[in-house]
Amino acid sequence: MGFRQTGLGALAALGLAVQVAACGSLPRAPYTAEQASLASIPGIPGARVYADASVDTIAELAANPQRRAKGFTYLALSGGGGDGAYGAGILNGWTASGQRPEFTLVSGVSTGALIAPFAFLGSAYDPYLTEFYTSGVAGELVASPNLANVLFGSGLFGDGRLRNLIDRYVTPDLIRAVAEEHAKGRRLMVVTTNLDSQRAVIWNMGAIAASGVPNARELFRDVLAASASIPAVFPPQFIDVSAGDARFQEMHVDGSVVTPVFTLPQTLLLRDGRIRTGGKAEIYVVINGRLEPDFEVTKDNTLSIVERSFTTASRARSRATLTATYALAHGNGIGFNLTYIDEEAPKVPASKGFDTTYMRALYAEGLEKGRTGAFWRHTVPAAPTVKAVAGAVAN
């Protein structure tokens, strides 16, 4: 659900335990790199692509011929753990403002993946977001950690609680609703990290929902769970795949291991690409976290150093992705809209990231912002050094 959250502190304290656990890991069926490159989801063509695939390959995944001449409205939701309460509040407030559009595409990473299906299906599903982030059910995910799960399993909270919670929301009715919207040409995408191949995977959730295969609901659920499974905190999800006559399982974890937010294909962001929009186009990016560096004298202990390092890395990667996205959008006449948790928002230590009181306060912050209808920034915030220089020049 994003590396900011409570699992980081626990992970740092378990360094020795992880080494011991390596001796007791469960065996897996082996497969080759060639088989990995050919792997697909049985019965669901076009279920996924790698995030570093060619632009044309990813465009085919998101293809929607019915809407090609109408432009697009794209919502990208980032990781952030309990900070997903901010995005949930933004969406509910945006609905209340009367200005929330229907999205042509929605992508989600980590906690953003859990928000994504409800955002995709529209305001009728807003109450589910409110419940998930403010009722206390999300806080239960990190209650009563069990060190034995790290030593002899694959996650500090290794009892399946994350997948079980998601299962409550991924109902047959939700699957049918996603399939219906997919048939209209809209697209829902979720990002996981394939640890075996060390690559991010973009999943076409509408194609899964509309596939009609017997395990469609379970696969939909497992992809969401994988995208939110912080390594060593929650257990990975094993996805059944095939390559020719071979059948094997891939290990998938939190999508934010590779990218905190998915906006546009890496191959497009890394070059001066052109995008054919076919009409008015807008990209809305909700960062469920903070972007601006936050000064703090870091304590000289393992927990603080690991937590601070991951937070720093995540913010830097988010800013890099956003900067590239802004440049590409600006060059192609696409509207760029960004919201994130600012300096005035409630703040707690990372170890308290799933605290229900904190999430309720953050949800309220997002809700109030969303209601104003004027919460979008249209550029990436300047780094502190740039701000300081600009301030000095102004004075």
GROMACS .gro file of C-alpha atoms in nm:
model
  395
    1MET     CA    1   0.000   0.000   0.000
    2GLY     CA    2   0.305   0.222  -0.033
    3PHE     CA    3   0.630   0.232   0.160
    4ARG     CA    4   0.546   0.525   0.388
    5GLN     CA    5   0.333   0.328   0.622
    6THR     CA    6   0.370   0.137   0.942
    7GLY     CA    7   0.547  -0.166   0.802
    8LEU     CA    8   0.876   0.017   0.755
    9GLY     CA    9   0.960   0.050   1.120
   10ALA     CA   10   0.882  -0.312   1.183
   11LEU     CA   11   1.091  -0.424   0.887
   12ALA     CA   12   1.401  -0.246   1.006
   13ALA     CA   13   1.379  -0.418   1.342
   14LEU     CA   14   1.359  -0.755   1.175
   15GLY     CA   15   1.689  -0.760   0.987
   16LEU     CA   16   1.821  -1.063   1.170
   17ALA     CA   17   1.484  -1.233   1.152
   18VAL     CA   18   1.480  -1.197   0.774
   19GLN     CA   19   1.816  -1.373   0.749
   20VAL     CA   20   1.685  -1.658   0.960
   21ALA     CA   21   1.365  -1.671   0.757
   22ALA     CA   22   1.562  -1.726   0.437
   23CYS     CA   23   1.660  -2.066   0.570
   24GLY     CA   24   1.298  -2.168   0.613
   25SER     CA   25   1.138  -2.031   0.299
   26LEU     CA   26   0.878  -2.242   0.121
   27PRO     CA   27   0.986  -2.407  -0.206
   28ARG     CA   28   0.841  -2.283  -0.535
   29ALA     CA   29   0.808  -2.452  -0.871
   30PRO     CA   30   1.098  -2.330  -1.088
   31TYR     CA   31   1.057  -2.174  -1.431
   32THR     CA   32   1.290  -2.008  -1.679
   33ALA     CA   33   1.340  -1.650  -1.794
   34GLU     CA   34   1.220  -1.753  -2.139
   35GLN     CA   35   0.899  -1.895  -1.993
   36ALA     CA   36   0.856  -1.577  -1.791
   37SER     CA   37   0.877  -1.366  -2.107
   38LEU     CA   38   0.602  -1.575  -2.268
   39ALA     CA   39   0.374  -1.603  -1.965
   40SER     CA   40   0.010  -1.506  -1.998
   41ILE     CA   41  -0.312  -1.539  -1.800
   42PRO     CA   42  -0.504  -1.848  -1.914
   43GLY     CA   43  -0.828  -1.760  -2.086
   44ILE     CA   44  -0.780  -1.381  -2.070
   45PRO     CA   45  -0.591  -1.239  -2.369
   46GLY     CA   46  -0.483  -0.882  -2.312
   47ALA     CA   47  -0.508  -0.911  -1.934
   48ARG     CA   48  -0.178  -0.731  -1.877
   49VAL     CA   49   0.145  -0.588  -2.015
   50TYR     CA   50   0.476  -0.488  -1.861
   51ALA     CA   51   0.501  -0.119  -1.778
   52ASP     CA   52   0.828  -0.091  -1.973
   53ALA     CA   53   0.674  -0.236  -2.290
   54SER     CA   54   0.655  -0.034  -2.609
   55VAL     CA   55   0.412   0.256  -2.632
   56ASP     CA   56   0.213   0.070  -2.897
   57THR     CA   57   0.180  -0.238  -2.675
   58ILE     CA   58   0.049  -0.037  -2.381
   59ALA     CA   59  -0.174   0.170  -2.609
   60GLU     CA   60  -0.332  -0.154  -2.729
   61LEU     CA   61  -0.411  -0.245  -2.368
   62ALA     CA   62  -0.585   0.089  -2.317
   63ALA     CA   63  -0.743   0.098  -2.663
   64ASN     CA   64  -1.102   0.219  -2.672
   65PRO     CA   65  -1.212   0.265  -3.035
   66GLN     CA   66  -1.554   0.400  -2.933
   67ARG     CA   67  -1.391   0.702  -2.767
   68ARG     CA   68  -1.086   0.754  -2.986
   69ALA     CA   69  -1.223   1.074  -3.142
   70LYS     CA   70  -1.345   1.217  -2.812
   71GLY     CA   71  -1.023   1.279  -2.620
   72PHE     CA   72  -0.988   1.139  -2.270
   73THR     CA   73  -1.009   1.214  -1.900
   74TYR     CA   74  -0.748   1.018  -1.705
   75LEU     CA   75  -0.727   0.974  -1.326
   76ALA     CA   76  -0.401   0.838  -1.179
   77LEU     CA   77  -0.400   0.737  -0.810
   78SER     CA   78  -0.074   0.689  -0.622
   79GLY     CA   79   0.035   0.465  -0.339
   80GLY     CA   80   0.055   0.586   0.019
   81GLY     CA   81  -0.097   0.337   0.265
   82GLY     CA   82  -0.325   0.505   0.516
   83ASP     CA   83  -0.271   0.832   0.331
   84GLY     CA   84  -0.515   0.692   0.076
   85ALA     CA   85  -0.775   0.852   0.303
   86TYR     CA   86  -0.676   1.180   0.139
   87GLY     CA   87  -0.762   1.052  -0.209
   88ALA     CA   88  -1.089   0.906  -0.082
   89GLY     CA   89  -1.180   1.245   0.066
   90ILE     CA   90  -1.083   1.427  -0.254
   91LEU     CA   91  -1.309   1.206  -0.464
   92ASN     CA   92  -1.604   1.240  -0.228
   93GLY     CA   93  -1.558   1.616  -0.208
   94TRP     CA   94  -1.518   1.642  -0.583
   95THR     CA   95  -1.851   1.465  -0.620
   96ALA     CA   96  -2.011   1.712  -0.379
   97SER     CA   97  -1.876   2.003  -0.585
   98GLY     CA   98  -2.072   1.882  -0.886
   99GLN     CA   99  -1.761   1.906  -1.105
  100ARG     CA  100  -1.631   1.549  -1.100
  101PRO     CA  101  -1.616   1.402  -1.452
  102GLU     CA  102  -1.656   1.046  -1.570
  103PHE     CA  103  -1.305   0.912  -1.627
  104THR     CA  104  -1.208   0.745  -1.952
  105LEU     CA  105  -0.913   0.579  -1.781
  106VAL     CA  106  -0.826   0.518  -1.416
  107SER     CA  107  -0.496   0.377  -1.291
  108GLY     CA  108  -0.404   0.281  -0.937
  109VAL     CA  109  -0.089   0.177  -0.754
  110SER     CA  110  -0.088   0.027  -0.404
  111THR     CA  111  -0.349   0.205  -0.190
  112GLY     CA  112  -0.444   0.385  -0.512
  113ALA     CA  113  -0.529   0.045  -0.659
  114LEU     CA  114  -0.781  -0.010  -0.379
  115ILE     CA  115  -0.942   0.326  -0.453
  116ALA     CA  116  -0.934   0.281  -0.831
  117PRO     CA  117  -1.234   0.048  -0.889
  118PHE     CA  118  -1.465   0.274  -0.688
  119ALA     CA  119  -1.334   0.588  -0.858
  120PHE     CA  120  -1.380   0.416  -1.194
  121LEU     CA  121  -1.741   0.322  -1.121
  122GLY     CA  122  -1.839   0.672  -1.015
  123SER     CA  123  -1.996   0.859  -0.728
  124ALA     CA  124  -2.244   0.583  -0.641
  125TYR     CA  125  -1.946   0.398  -0.494
  126ASP     CA  126  -1.817   0.690  -0.284
  127PRO     CA  127  -1.962   0.546   0.041
  128TYR     CA  128  -1.735   0.243   0.007
  129LEU     CA  129  -1.430   0.469   0.003
  130THR     CA  130  -1.553   0.650   0.312
  131GLU     CA  131  -1.608   0.322   0.492
  132PHE     CA  132  -1.273   0.173   0.395
  133TYR     CA  133  -1.064   0.466   0.515
  134THR     CA  134  -1.264   0.603   0.810
  135SER     CA  135  -1.454   0.315   0.973
  136GLY     CA  136  -1.148   0.148   1.125
  137VAL     CA  137  -1.138  -0.156   0.895
  138ALA     CA  138  -0.812  -0.040   0.732
  139GLY     CA  139  -0.654  -0.001   1.075
  140GLU     CA  140  -0.721  -0.368   1.143
  141LEU     CA  141  -0.475  -0.457   0.868
  142VAL     CA  142  -0.178  -0.374   1.088
  143ALA     CA  143  -0.310  -0.488   1.425
  144SER     CA  144  -0.123  -0.759   1.619
  145PRO     CA  145   0.189  -0.821   1.409
  146ASN     CA  146   0.330  -1.172   1.433
  147LEU     CA  147   0.709  -1.212   1.412
  148ALA     CA  148   0.666  -1.583   1.347
  149ASN     CA  149   0.513  -1.492   1.011
  150VAL     CA  150   0.841  -1.328   0.914
  151LEU     CA  151   1.050  -1.620   1.036
  152PHE     CA  152   0.840  -1.896   0.885
  153GLY     CA  153   0.610  -1.721   0.638
  154SER     CA  154   0.633  -1.429   0.397
  155GLY     CA  155   0.490  -1.128   0.577
  156LEU     CA  156   0.464  -0.967   0.919
  157PHE     CA  157   0.085  -0.973   0.880
  158GLY     CA  158   0.080  -1.303   0.696
  159ASP     CA  159  -0.265  -1.433   0.782
  160GLY     CA  160  -0.436  -1.320   0.462
  161ARG     CA  161  -0.613  -1.027   0.625
  162LEU     CA  162  -0.544  -0.787   0.336
  163ARG     CA  163  -0.682  -1.022   0.073
  164ASN     CA  164  -0.978  -1.109   0.296
  165LEU     CA  165  -1.063  -0.742   0.344
  166ILE     CA  166  -1.045  -0.675  -0.030
  167ASP     CA  167  -1.261  -0.981  -0.091
  168ARG     CA  168  -1.544  -0.816   0.104
  169TYR     CA  169  -1.553  -0.530  -0.145
  170VAL     CA  170  -1.485  -0.718  -0.469
  171THR     CA  171  -1.836  -0.852  -0.501
  172PRO     CA  172  -1.993  -1.016  -0.808
  173ASP     CA  173  -2.193  -0.694  -0.854
  174LEU     CA  174  -1.873  -0.487  -0.863
  175ILE     CA  175  -1.719  -0.724  -1.118
  176ARG     CA  176  -2.027  -0.696  -1.339
  177ALA     CA  177  -2.025  -0.317  -1.313
  178VAL     CA  178  -1.657  -0.296  -1.412
  179ALA     CA  179  -1.720  -0.532  -1.705
  180GLU     CA  180  -2.009  -0.316  -1.826
  181GLU     CA  181  -1.798   0.000  -1.822
  182HIS     CA  182  -1.514  -0.182  -1.995
  183ALA     CA  183  -1.754  -0.276  -2.275
  184LYS     CA  184  -1.826   0.097  -2.321
  185GLY     CA  185  -1.458   0.161  -2.393
  186ARG     CA  186  -1.348   0.282  -2.050
  187ARG     CA  187  -1.036   0.132  -1.893
  188LEU     CA  188  -0.932   0.045  -1.537
  189MET     CA  189  -0.562  -0.031  -1.482
  190VAL     CA  190  -0.377  -0.152  -1.173
  191VAL     CA  191   0.000  -0.184  -1.129
  192THR     CA  192   0.180  -0.464  -0.945
  193THR     CA  193   0.547  -0.559  -0.921
  194ASN     CA  194   0.649  -0.900  -1.056
  195LEU     CA  195   0.935  -0.980  -0.819
  196ASP     CA  196   1.054  -1.277  -1.023
  197SER     CA  197   1.109  -1.058  -1.330
  198GLN     CA  198   1.173  -0.735  -1.135
  199ARG     CA  199   0.930  -0.543  -1.356
  200ALA     CA  200   0.609  -0.348  -1.306
  201VAL     CA  201   0.297  -0.501  -1.460
  202ILE     CA  202  -0.009  -0.308  -1.581
  203TRP     CA  203  -0.328  -0.508  -1.540
  204ASN     CA  204  -0.637  -0.450  -1.753
  205MET     CA  205  -0.893  -0.500  -1.479
  206GLY     CA  206  -1.189  -0.451  -1.710
  207ALA     CA  207  -1.067  -0.730  -1.936
  208ILE     CA  208  -1.041  -0.957  -1.632
  209ALA     CA  209  -1.390  -0.862  -1.513
  210ALA     CA  210  -1.539  -0.915  -1.860
  211SER     CA  211  -1.351  -1.237  -1.936
  212GLY     CA  212  -1.616  -1.476  -1.809
  213VAL     CA  213  -1.354  -1.719  -1.677
  214PRO     CA  214  -1.457  -1.899  -1.357
  215ASN     CA  215  -1.183  -1.738  -1.147
  216ALA     CA  216  -1.229  -1.380  -1.274
  217ARG     CA  217  -1.340  -1.241  -0.938
  218GLU     CA  218  -1.058  -1.415  -0.751
  219LEU     CA  219  -0.797  -1.290  -0.999
  220PHE     CA  220  -0.938  -0.936  -0.979
  221ARG     CA  221  -0.914  -0.953  -0.599
  222ASP     CA  222  -0.563  -1.100  -0.601
  223VAL     CA  223  -0.430  -0.833  -0.835
  224LEU     CA  224  -0.565  -0.560  -0.605
  225ALA     CA  225  -0.415  -0.738  -0.305
  226ALA     CA  226  -0.080  -0.777  -0.481
  227SER     CA  227  -0.066  -0.409  -0.571
  228ALA     CA  228  -0.112  -0.321  -0.203
  229SER     CA  229   0.113  -0.591  -0.052
  230ILE     CA  230   0.413  -0.420   0.106
  231PRO     CA  231   0.700  -0.670   0.081
  232ALA     CA  232   0.763  -0.859   0.407
  233VAL     CA  233   0.471  -0.677   0.572
  234PHE     CA  234   0.189  -0.843   0.380
  235PRO     CA  235   0.247  -1.172   0.197
  236PRO     CA  236   0.291  -1.164  -0.181
  237GLN     CA  237   0.021  -1.286  -0.415
  238PHE     CA  238   0.094  -1.578  -0.644
  239ILE     CA  239  -0.063  -1.546  -0.988
  240ASP     CA  240  -0.125  -1.856  -1.202
  241VAL     CA  241   0.014  -1.817  -1.554
  242SER     CA  242   0.101  -2.036  -1.849
  243ALA     CA  243   0.366  -2.041  -2.121
  244GLY     CA  244   0.301  -2.306  -2.382
  245ASP     CA  245   0.237  -2.629  -2.195
  246ALA     CA  246   0.404  -2.505  -1.877
  247ARG     CA  247   0.199  -2.390  -1.580
  248PHE     CA  248   0.358  -2.195  -1.295
  249GLN     CA  249   0.307  -1.907  -1.053
  250GLU     CA  250   0.454  -1.557  -1.052
  251MET     CA  251   0.517  -1.367  -0.728
  252HIS     CA  252   0.358  -1.020  -0.725
  253VAL     CA  253   0.389  -0.746  -0.462
  254ASP     CA  254   0.323  -0.375  -0.409
  255GLY     CA  255   0.327  -0.178  -0.734
  256SER     CA  256   0.505   0.111  -0.564
  257VAL     CA  257   0.821  -0.099  -0.539
  258VAL     CA  258   0.878   0.013  -0.899
  259THR     CA  259   0.659   0.322  -0.937
  260PRO     CA  260   0.469   0.523  -0.674
  261VAL     CA  261   0.221   0.639  -0.938
  262PHE     CA  262   0.151   0.533  -1.296
  263THR     CA  263   0.067   0.815  -1.535
  264LEU     CA  264   0.206   0.734  -1.879
  265PRO     CA  265   0.429   0.456  -2.017
  266GLN     CA  266   0.796   0.479  -1.922
  267THR     CA  267   0.897   0.457  -2.287
  268LEU     CA  268   0.686   0.765  -2.360
  269LEU     CA  269   0.804   0.965  -2.058
  270LEU     CA  270   1.169   0.903  -2.144
  271ARG     CA  271   1.147   1.064  -2.486
  272ASP     CA  272   0.979   1.362  -2.646
  273GLY     CA  273   0.674   1.165  -2.754
  274ARG     CA  274   0.362   1.279  -2.930
  275ILE     CA  275   0.018   1.173  -2.813
  276ARG     CA  276  -0.283   1.167  -3.043
  277THR     CA  277  -0.568   1.268  -2.816
  278GLY     CA  278  -0.849   1.301  -3.070
  279GLY     CA  279  -1.001   1.582  -2.865
  280LYS     CA  280  -0.980   1.757  -2.529
  281ALA     CA  281  -0.763   1.562  -2.285
  282GLU     CA  282  -0.700   1.599  -1.913
  283ILE     CA  283  -0.475   1.408  -1.672
  284TYR     CA  284  -0.567   1.423  -1.303
  285VAL     CA  285  -0.306   1.290  -1.059
  286VAL     CA  286  -0.390   1.225  -0.694
  287ILE     CA  287  -0.080   1.174  -0.482
  288ASN     CA  288  -0.176   1.003  -0.157
  289GLY     CA  289   0.121   1.146   0.023
  290ARG     CA  290   0.346   1.448   0.050
  291LEU     CA  291   0.572   1.572  -0.225
  292GLU     CA  292   0.765   1.854  -0.067
  293PRO     CA  293   1.076   1.765   0.136
  294ASP     CA  294   1.005   1.785   0.507
  295PHE     CA  295   1.298   1.885   0.728
  296GLU     CA  296   1.353   1.676   1.038
  297VAL     CA  297   1.664   1.587   1.238
  298THR     CA  298   1.664   1.211   1.186
  299LYS     CA  299   1.725   0.997   1.491
  300ASP     CA  300   2.039   0.786   1.478
  301ASN     CA  301   1.871   0.448   1.499
  302THR     CA  302   1.786   0.178   1.248
  303LEU     CA  303   1.410   0.230   1.248
  304SER     CA  304   1.430   0.603   1.186
  305ILE     CA  305   1.699   0.574   0.919
  306VAL     CA  306   1.512   0.309   0.718
  307GLU     CA  307   1.180   0.491   0.747
  308ARG     CA  308   1.333   0.825   0.647
  309SER     CA  309   1.524   0.669   0.356
  310PHE     CA  310   1.218   0.503   0.204
  311THR     CA  311   1.010   0.818   0.243
  312THR     CA  312   1.281   1.025   0.075
  313ALA     CA  313   1.315   0.779  -0.214
  314SER     CA  314   0.939   0.760  -0.268
  315ARG     CA  315   0.898   1.137  -0.282
  316ALA     CA  316   1.190   1.173  -0.520
  317ARG     CA  317   1.051   0.909  -0.757
  318SER     CA  318   0.706   1.066  -0.744
  319ARG     CA  319   0.846   1.407  -0.830
  320ALA     CA  320   1.050   1.263  -1.117
  321THR     CA  321   0.744   1.090  -1.264
  322LEU     CA  322   0.529   1.400  -1.223
  323THR     CA  323   0.790   1.627  -1.378
  324ALA     CA  324   0.816   1.403  -1.685
  325THR     CA  325   0.437   1.372  -1.705
  326TYR     CA  326   0.392   1.749  -1.685
  327ALA     CA  327   0.647   1.810  -1.960
  328LEU     CA  328   0.485   1.555  -2.189
  329ALA     CA  329   0.133   1.681  -2.117
  330HIS     CA  330   0.235   2.044  -2.170
  331GLY     CA  331   0.404   1.960  -2.499
  332ASN     CA  332   0.093   1.781  -2.627
  333GLY     CA  333  -0.170   2.029  -2.514
  334ILE     CA  334  -0.302   1.796  -2.244
  335GLY     CA  335  -0.432   1.948  -1.922
  336PHE     CA  336  -0.219   1.861  -1.619
  337ASN     CA  337  -0.390   1.857  -1.278
  338LEU     CA  338  -0.221   1.756  -0.953
  339THR     CA  339  -0.327   1.732  -0.590
  340TYR     CA  340  -0.128   1.602  -0.295
  341ILE     CA  341  -0.111   1.627   0.083
  342ASP     CA  342   0.024   1.970   0.164
  343GLU     CA  343   0.205   2.112   0.465
  344GLU     CA  344  -0.115   2.214   0.646
  345ALA     CA  345  -0.257   1.860   0.654
  346PRO     CA  346  -0.251   1.645   0.970
  347LYS     CA  347   0.077   1.465   1.025
  348VAL     CA  348   0.179   1.157   1.223
  349PRO     CA  349   0.488   0.933   1.236
  350ALA     CA  350   0.495   0.662   0.969
  351SER     CA  351   0.434   0.401   1.238
  352LYS     CA  352   0.091   0.561   1.294
  353GLY     CA  353  -0.001   0.578   0.924
  354PHE     CA  354  -0.301   0.347   0.965
  355ASP     CA  355  -0.430   0.511   1.280
  356THR     CA  356  -0.805   0.557   1.232
  357THR     CA  357  -0.813   0.902   1.393
  358TYR     CA  358  -0.537   1.018   1.159
  359MET     CA  359  -0.708   0.872   0.852
  360ARG     CA  360  -1.036   1.040   0.944
  361ALA     CA  361  -0.862   1.375   0.977
  362LEU     CA  362  -0.686   1.327   0.644
  363TYR     CA  363  -1.011   1.221   0.479
  364ALA     CA  364  -1.177   1.537   0.613
  365GLU     CA  365  -0.890   1.744   0.472
  366GLY     CA  366  -0.938   1.591   0.128
  367LEU     CA  367  -1.317   1.618   0.150
  368GLU     CA  368  -1.306   1.989   0.227
  369LYS     CA  369  -1.056   2.053  -0.052
  370GLY     CA  370  -1.265   1.856  -0.299
  371ARG     CA  371  -1.581   2.047  -0.215
  372THR     CA  372  -1.418   2.376  -0.313
  373GLY     CA  373  -1.370   2.250  -0.667
  374ALA     CA  374  -1.044   2.447  -0.681
  375PHE     CA  375  -0.790   2.207  -0.539
  376TRP     CA  376  -0.584   2.127  -0.848
  377ARG     CA  377  -0.233   2.252  -0.913
  378HIS     CA  378  -0.131   2.273  -1.276
  379THR     CA  379   0.245   2.242  -1.232
  380VAL     CA  380   0.476   2.032  -1.016
  381PRO     CA  381   0.573   2.223  -0.699
  382ALA     CA  382   0.920   2.374  -0.708
  383ALA     CA  383   1.191   2.222  -0.492
  384PRO     CA  384   1.278   2.415  -0.171
  385THR     CA  385   1.606   2.544  -0.318
  386VAL     CA  386   1.421   2.689  -0.616
  387LYS     CA  387   1.164   2.846  -0.384
  388ALA     CA  388   1.437   3.001  -0.171
  389VAL     CA  389   1.617   3.147  -0.472
  390ALA     CA  390   1.289   3.279  -0.614
  391GLY     CA  391   1.207   3.439  -0.279
  392ALA     CA  392   1.548   3.602  -0.255
  393VAL     CA  393   1.516   3.745  -0.606
  394ALA     CA  394   1.168   3.876  -0.529
  395ASN     CA  395   1.299   4.053  -0.220
   0.00000   0.00000   0.00000
